[in-house]
Amino acid sequence: MESFFNPKSVAIIGASAVPGKLGHEITKNFVKYGFKGEVYPVNLKWDKILGLKVWRSVLDIPNTVDLAVIATPAKSVPKIMEECARKKVKAVIIISGGFRETGHKGAVLEEQIVRVVKKSGIRVIGPNCVGIYDAITKVDTIFDPPSRLQRPSAGPISIIAQSAAVGAGLLEWLDQEEIGVSKFISYGNACDVNEADLLEYLGDDESTKVIILQIEGFSDGRKLIEVAKRVTLKKPVVGLKTGRTRTGGRVARSHTAVLAGRDEICDAAFKQSGIIRAHTCEEALDFAKALAYQPLPKGDKVLIFGNSGGTAVIASDFCEDLGIPLAALKKESINRIKEIFPPHTIIQNPMDLTGDVTSENLGRALEYSVSDAGVDCVVLLVQFQTPLLSEEVVDIIGEVSQRFPDKPFVFGGVGGDYTLKLARMLEKKYRIPAYKCPERAVKALWALIWRSKYLKGREAQI
Amino acid sequence: MESFFNPKSVAIIGASAVPGKLGHEITKNFVKYGFKGEVYPVNLKWDKILGLKVWRSVLDIPNTVDLAVIATPAKSVPKIMEECARKKVKAVIIISGGFRETGHKGAVLEEQIVRVVKKSGIRVIGPNCVGIYDAITKVDTIFDPPSRLQRPSAGPISIIAQSAAVGAGLLEWLDQEEIGVSKFISYGNACDVNEADLLEYLGDDESTKVIILQIEGFSDGRKLIEVAKRVTLKKPVVGLKTGRTRTGGRVARSHTAVLAGRDEICDAAFKQSGIIRAHTCEEALDFAKALAYQPLPKGDKVLIFGNSGGTAVIASDFCEDLGIPLAALKKESINRIKEIFPPHTIIQNPMDLTGDVTSENLGRALEYSVSDAGVDCVVLLVQFQTPLLSEEVVDIIGEVSQRFPDKPFVFGGVGGDYTLKLARMLEKKYRIPAYKCPERAVKALWALIWRSKYLKGREAQI
């Protein structure tokens, strides 16, 4: 598997000199953006592509080839696979579509590929995928150019995606939110390497702290559960199962030729194996960000803290929906906080310090309330817009959070550019994951609590 | 009510010369950002504020006062209200908090205000609110400065919000998404003017095309239903009821002193009166945008159209969740489209033209499929990142959509900066509401379908 992500040499079969062609864009990725290994374009027509000598066949390449990327019409792929096997290529990514997902003829072609795999031991990702983006080694087989599909720098989250578009969308979000990515893999039809293999590999990958797994169906459900059970003990896995419904499942079948399976079974499999289930693309990213940035809480008692009653009401609704109880603050904590404020200020949980709190008082109240032993985790709902809060409130909040390294914080203030600027500061500097609204913050916290409970349950079993 | 939104003269009671103080920021809004009427600051301490003469009492002002804005401590408000009544002020916005929401003492003060209202016929918004932002007349009582809480320009959506923070957050989103706002009202404790009064007023307001109504509880549920039933025949109302749960309801009680009520009753009330229920802040805005920009569909049969199978799977899941059936395309439509593409391309609904479709072919396929009489509405899932699509695809899609003025389109492609740029073009130029992911696009379409069905049901009753 290592040859997929850190090859010393790559052959691009179906390389092209014509900008816009998949084989051109992929070659360019390897030539222009810092890939350190050898690059061998293979094509029958051209002599040079982007300054590199072009080879007529992978067999003509004078050195060993660790990874071959195939972007040629489906019907040519079985023969090329035979050549790759003879060349003793270790790993192949087949970008081309036109296989099992298109019907009987395509399925026959895919069978021929599988036969080569079984005979030779060569490993294959795809077909019908965009392959890999590795932010560290710069293996990048995504044919959409970086000007249109932005590549994140190195970060803690890896993505395994059956759908290229969904996976690539999540990848771009990781860049937009400045989170970064470790490894991205779009694996398409999974004729050989499947989601379980990839999960196993990323489970041992040191640069991957959290895994997002987007699947349309199970290649081998039993194996996935078995692998996931091991991996989730080491690091969090967020699962986004699409094709949940009858309609969605039928569509998935003609997309990546999978059997989507009954959703209750998927749900049970995820629960049993510790995969945290997300129901939307946004949720998958929201969960992964919280899991990458914050510790797991020891318990599930939440403090809702801020200067807005309205967002506290929303957070309370979602806490109840998700079974997250509000922490009961001790009398001493409440009295300590009461001393800071005028007598009519109501000190309770949720704590709404109202729109005329200062940064300093907000910080003190936060410190005193989080230090209450009954509080396990915090939903921060600070509306930064109020005139008496200064920008320093970000550091004040951040420093309080650092004094409680075993209590996770999530942020969910609602606002515009100024709010987003301060929220991003909070996230970048103090790793408090920031969300656009309280609903999403609470759900992200739920993911931390869910994992905490899961791990305790597993420990109890051992 | 007109005096709230288009006053010829405004007294700001509790005006201040100190930047950051509420009374200063509010005065500044009226002085600096284009309000056309007279402004009279009232304060005991200062002689000039922002170059304006300061009056000791509203009674000293030599001219009539249409609107008074009160931002003084709670205990001073009843006396000021008496003065406003003697001055025959038409409308008052009480920004100050410290009333019914804080307990018995505050409730007594609020009762005193209500007594003045009943005696004098003066209308009051608040207390415990941020009041009004009118993008046309520039009445702006929001004390958070524009550098921190951005004000949208004039647009089709109005917001009625019980929570200042939630309402202001939605307001800022309307600016960020370049949608604009007509009127924004945060009404807090609703001691006089309540959500039903505001709904009635906006129902007749020509510049308001869609209303977002965020409430924590019902001031007068029966009246709200009765008013909403009339208003929703004229324009769409999106309802965001917070304090849905027992916990949330309890928190709402100490926030705006409302009785949140049982959620099943709210649900039934919304359904009966044609209020489209949103469950999150983001949903409220997503729904309102679709309702502001697109026509209602004649039926509920959807075409899912794009160049990505993975996002089509997600859209299909959400269509099934929400009871939206996929349109069955006629044989002739399918055959017309098949002629454009190579024989192995599968033409069906959802239509996934795959990553190697050109802009021109995508446009033709869209035209042919939407013209099918069985299609009522369209979820567009175009991944713009693919190398063969040009930026012109935005105009190609937009122009097709304009040829079907009775079939609504929503967009839900997933991606980064390039995708957002093109999606924004589609939205700005062609009014196709664009969402960050297919899930949100489908839900927004559901709001259009829901309203279409509701209106048909009401027609049938008449």
Tab-separated table of C-alpha atoms in Angstrom, chain B residues 117-282:
chain	number	residue	atom	x	y	z
B	117	VAL	CA	-49.556	51.846	26.319
B	118	LYS	CA	-53.185	51.029	27.132
B	119	LYS	CA	-53.925	54.543	28.297
B	120	SER	CA	-52.244	56.427	25.462
B	121	GLY	CA	-52.458	54.182	22.422
B	122	ILE	CA	-48.720	54.584	21.895
B	123	ARG	CA	-47.186	51.508	20.204
B	124	VAL	CA	-44.133	49.860	21.756
B	125	ILE	CA	-41.585	47.382	20.383
B	126	GLY	CA	-39.552	45.627	23.104
B	127	PRO	CA	-38.360	45.891	25.795
B	128	ASN	CA	-35.230	43.698	25.798
B	129	CYS	CA	-34.563	43.862	22.057
B	130	VAL	CA	-32.369	45.538	19.473
B	131	GLY	CA	-35.298	47.012	17.561
B	132	ILE	CA	-35.307	47.811	13.879
B	133	TYR	CA	-33.094	47.965	10.837
B	134	ASP	CA	-34.844	49.241	7.723
B	135	ALA	CA	-32.560	49.021	4.674
B	136	ILE	CA	-34.575	51.640	2.788
B	137	THR	CA	-35.376	54.377	5.343
B	138	LYS	CA	-32.219	53.600	7.379
B	139	VAL	CA	-34.032	53.490	10.697
B	140	ASP	CA	-31.363	51.551	12.584
B	141	THR	CA	-31.543	50.972	16.340
B	142	ILE	CA	-29.023	48.091	16.372
B	143	PHE	CA	-26.414	49.083	18.922
B	144	ASP	CA	-23.723	46.760	17.545
B	145	PRO	CA	-21.633	48.939	15.206
B	146	PRO	CA	-21.711	48.237	11.439
B	147	SER	CA	-18.004	47.327	11.535
B	148	ARG	CA	-18.965	44.356	13.712
B	149	LEU	CA	-22.510	43.635	12.625
B	150	GLN	CA	-22.786	44.212	8.917
B	151	ARG	CA	-25.978	45.803	7.523
B	152	PRO	CA	-27.323	44.438	4.216
B	153	SER	CA	-28.529	46.681	1.439
B	154	ALA	CA	-32.162	46.564	0.370
B	155	GLY	CA	-33.461	43.154	-0.646
B	156	PRO	CA	-36.549	40.941	-0.728
B	157	ILE	CA	-36.462	39.262	2.708
B	158	SER	CA	-37.715	40.652	6.032
B	159	ILE	CA	-36.869	39.229	9.444
B	160	ILE	CA	-39.053	39.222	12.562
B	161	ALA	CA	-36.931	37.893	15.429
B	162	GLN	CA	-37.670	37.447	19.078
B	163	SER	CA	-33.980	36.862	19.766
B	164	ALA	CA	-31.713	39.749	18.918
B	165	ALA	CA	-28.664	37.547	18.411
B	166	VAL	CA	-30.373	34.984	16.198
B	167	GLY	CA	-32.094	37.697	14.175
B	168	ALA	CA	-28.927	39.744	13.799
B	169	GLY	CA	-27.003	36.640	12.761
B	170	LEU	CA	-29.542	35.960	10.009
B	171	LEU	CA	-29.348	39.636	9.043
B	172	GLU	CA	-25.588	39.418	8.605
B	173	TRP	CA	-25.920	36.241	6.549
B	174	LEU	CA	-28.289	38.132	4.224
B	175	ASP	CA	-25.462	40.588	3.655
B	176	GLN	CA	-22.748	37.967	3.271
B	177	GLU	CA	-24.792	36.131	0.674
B	178	GLU	CA	-25.601	39.443	-1.063
B	179	ILE	CA	-29.333	38.805	-0.795
B	180	GLY	CA	-30.221	41.981	1.093
B	181	VAL	CA	-33.006	42.722	3.538
B	182	SER	CA	-36.168	44.789	3.544
B	183	LYS	CA	-36.980	45.162	7.250
B	184	PHE	CA	-35.432	43.584	10.332
B	185	ILE	CA	-37.267	43.686	13.662
B	186	SER	CA	-36.046	42.246	16.946
B	187	TYR	CA	-39.064	42.492	19.259
B	188	GLY	CA	-37.842	40.920	22.531
B	189	ASN	CA	-40.415	40.706	25.324
B	190	ALA	CA	-43.293	41.882	23.094
B	191	CYS	CA	-45.016	43.891	25.821
B	192	ASP	CA	-47.176	45.529	23.125
B	193	VAL	CA	-46.315	44.940	19.474
B	194	ASN	CA	-45.949	41.196	19.030
B	195	GLU	CA	-45.068	38.778	16.261
B	196	ALA	CA	-48.641	38.768	14.952
B	197	ASP	CA	-48.721	42.572	14.609
B	198	LEU	CA	-45.408	42.567	12.801
B	199	LEU	CA	-46.446	39.738	10.528
B	200	GLU	CA	-49.619	41.600	9.641
B	201	TYR	CA	-47.664	44.765	8.873
B	202	LEU	CA	-45.058	43.003	6.708
B	203	GLY	CA	-47.827	41.116	4.952
B	204	ASP	CA	-48.867	44.438	3.413
B	205	ASP	CA	-45.333	45.791	2.966
B	206	GLU	CA	-44.595	45.932	-0.753
B	207	SER	CA	-40.831	45.711	-0.430
B	208	THR	CA	-41.086	42.481	1.604
B	209	LYS	CA	-41.358	39.384	-0.597
B	210	VAL	CA	-40.565	36.723	2.021
B	211	ILE	CA	-40.778	36.838	5.823
B	212	ILE	CA	-38.586	34.935	8.274
B	213	LEU	CA	-40.306	34.650	11.652
B	214	GLN	CA	-38.104	33.528	14.553
B	215	ILE	CA	-40.043	33.044	17.776
B	216	GLU	CA	-39.332	31.549	21.161
B	217	GLY	CA	-42.963	31.489	22.193
B	218	PHE	CA	-46.393	32.717	21.224
B	219	SER	CA	-47.635	36.024	22.623
B	220	ASP	CA	-51.082	35.260	21.264
B	221	GLY	CA	-51.116	31.986	19.384
B	222	ARG	CA	-54.682	32.277	18.114
B	223	LYS	CA	-54.067	35.712	16.646
B	224	LEU	CA	-50.784	34.612	15.075
B	225	ILE	CA	-52.509	31.725	13.304
B	226	GLU	CA	-55.316	33.967	12.128
B	227	VAL	CA	-52.920	36.624	10.795
B	228	ALA	CA	-50.522	34.063	9.307
B	229	LYS	CA	-53.387	32.390	7.437
B	230	ARG	CA	-54.024	35.668	5.640
B	231	VAL	CA	-50.404	36.672	5.117
B	232	THR	CA	-49.244	33.313	3.755
B	233	LEU	CA	-51.786	33.625	0.945
B	234	LYS	CA	-49.912	36.746	-0.145
B	235	LYS	CA	-46.293	35.841	0.510
B	236	PRO	CA	-44.204	33.035	2.009
B	237	VAL	CA	-43.480	32.971	5.737
B	238	VAL	CA	-40.627	30.807	7.062
B	239	GLY	CA	-40.991	29.984	10.756
B	240	LEU	CA	-38.072	29.177	13.047
B	241	LYS	CA	-39.495	28.182	16.411
B	242	THR	CA	-36.768	27.901	19.015
B	243	GLY	CA	-37.361	26.585	22.513
B	244	ARG	CA	-38.864	23.445	20.942
B	245	THR	CA	-37.817	21.121	23.728
B	246	ARG	CA	-38.411	21.084	27.483
B	247	THR	CA	-34.869	22.307	28.121
B	248	GLY	CA	-34.998	24.902	25.357
B	249	GLY	CA	-38.411	26.059	26.546
B	250	ARG	CA	-37.170	26.561	30.076
B	251	VAL	CA	-34.231	28.615	28.771
B	252	ALA	CA	-36.535	30.683	26.567
B	253	ARG	CA	-38.596	31.511	29.629
B	254	SER	CA	-35.630	33.236	31.270
B	255	HIS	CA	-34.603	34.826	27.995
B	256	THR	CA	-37.707	36.559	26.672
B	257	ALA	CA	-40.141	35.504	29.384
B	258	VAL	CA	-42.322	33.572	26.974
B	259	LEU	CA	-44.157	30.337	27.378
B	260	ALA	CA	-42.595	28.193	24.689
B	261	GLY	CA	-45.595	25.863	24.492
B	262	ARG	CA	-45.753	22.265	23.341
B	263	ASP	CA	-43.929	21.688	20.097
B	264	GLU	CA	-46.648	19.526	18.520
B	265	ILE	CA	-49.012	22.475	18.897
B	266	CYS	CA	-46.550	24.823	17.242
B	267	ASP	CA	-46.063	22.338	14.441
B	268	ALA	CA	-49.798	22.047	13.875
B	269	ALA	CA	-50.254	25.829	14.051
B	270	PHE	CA	-47.545	26.416	11.452
B	271	LYS	CA	-48.933	23.750	9.125
B	272	GLN	CA	-52.468	25.041	9.401
B	273	SER	CA	-51.527	28.647	8.781
B	274	GLY	CA	-49.081	27.985	5.955
B	275	ILE	CA	-45.892	28.894	7.807
B	276	ILE	CA	-43.037	26.834	6.385
B	277	ARG	CA	-41.148	25.428	9.321
B	278	ALA	CA	-37.349	25.590	9.393
B	279	HIS	CA	-35.479	23.648	12.069
B	280	THR	CA	-32.161	25.494	12.062
B	281	CYS	CA	-30.949	29.035	11.424
B	282	GLU	CA	-29.275	27.898	8.213
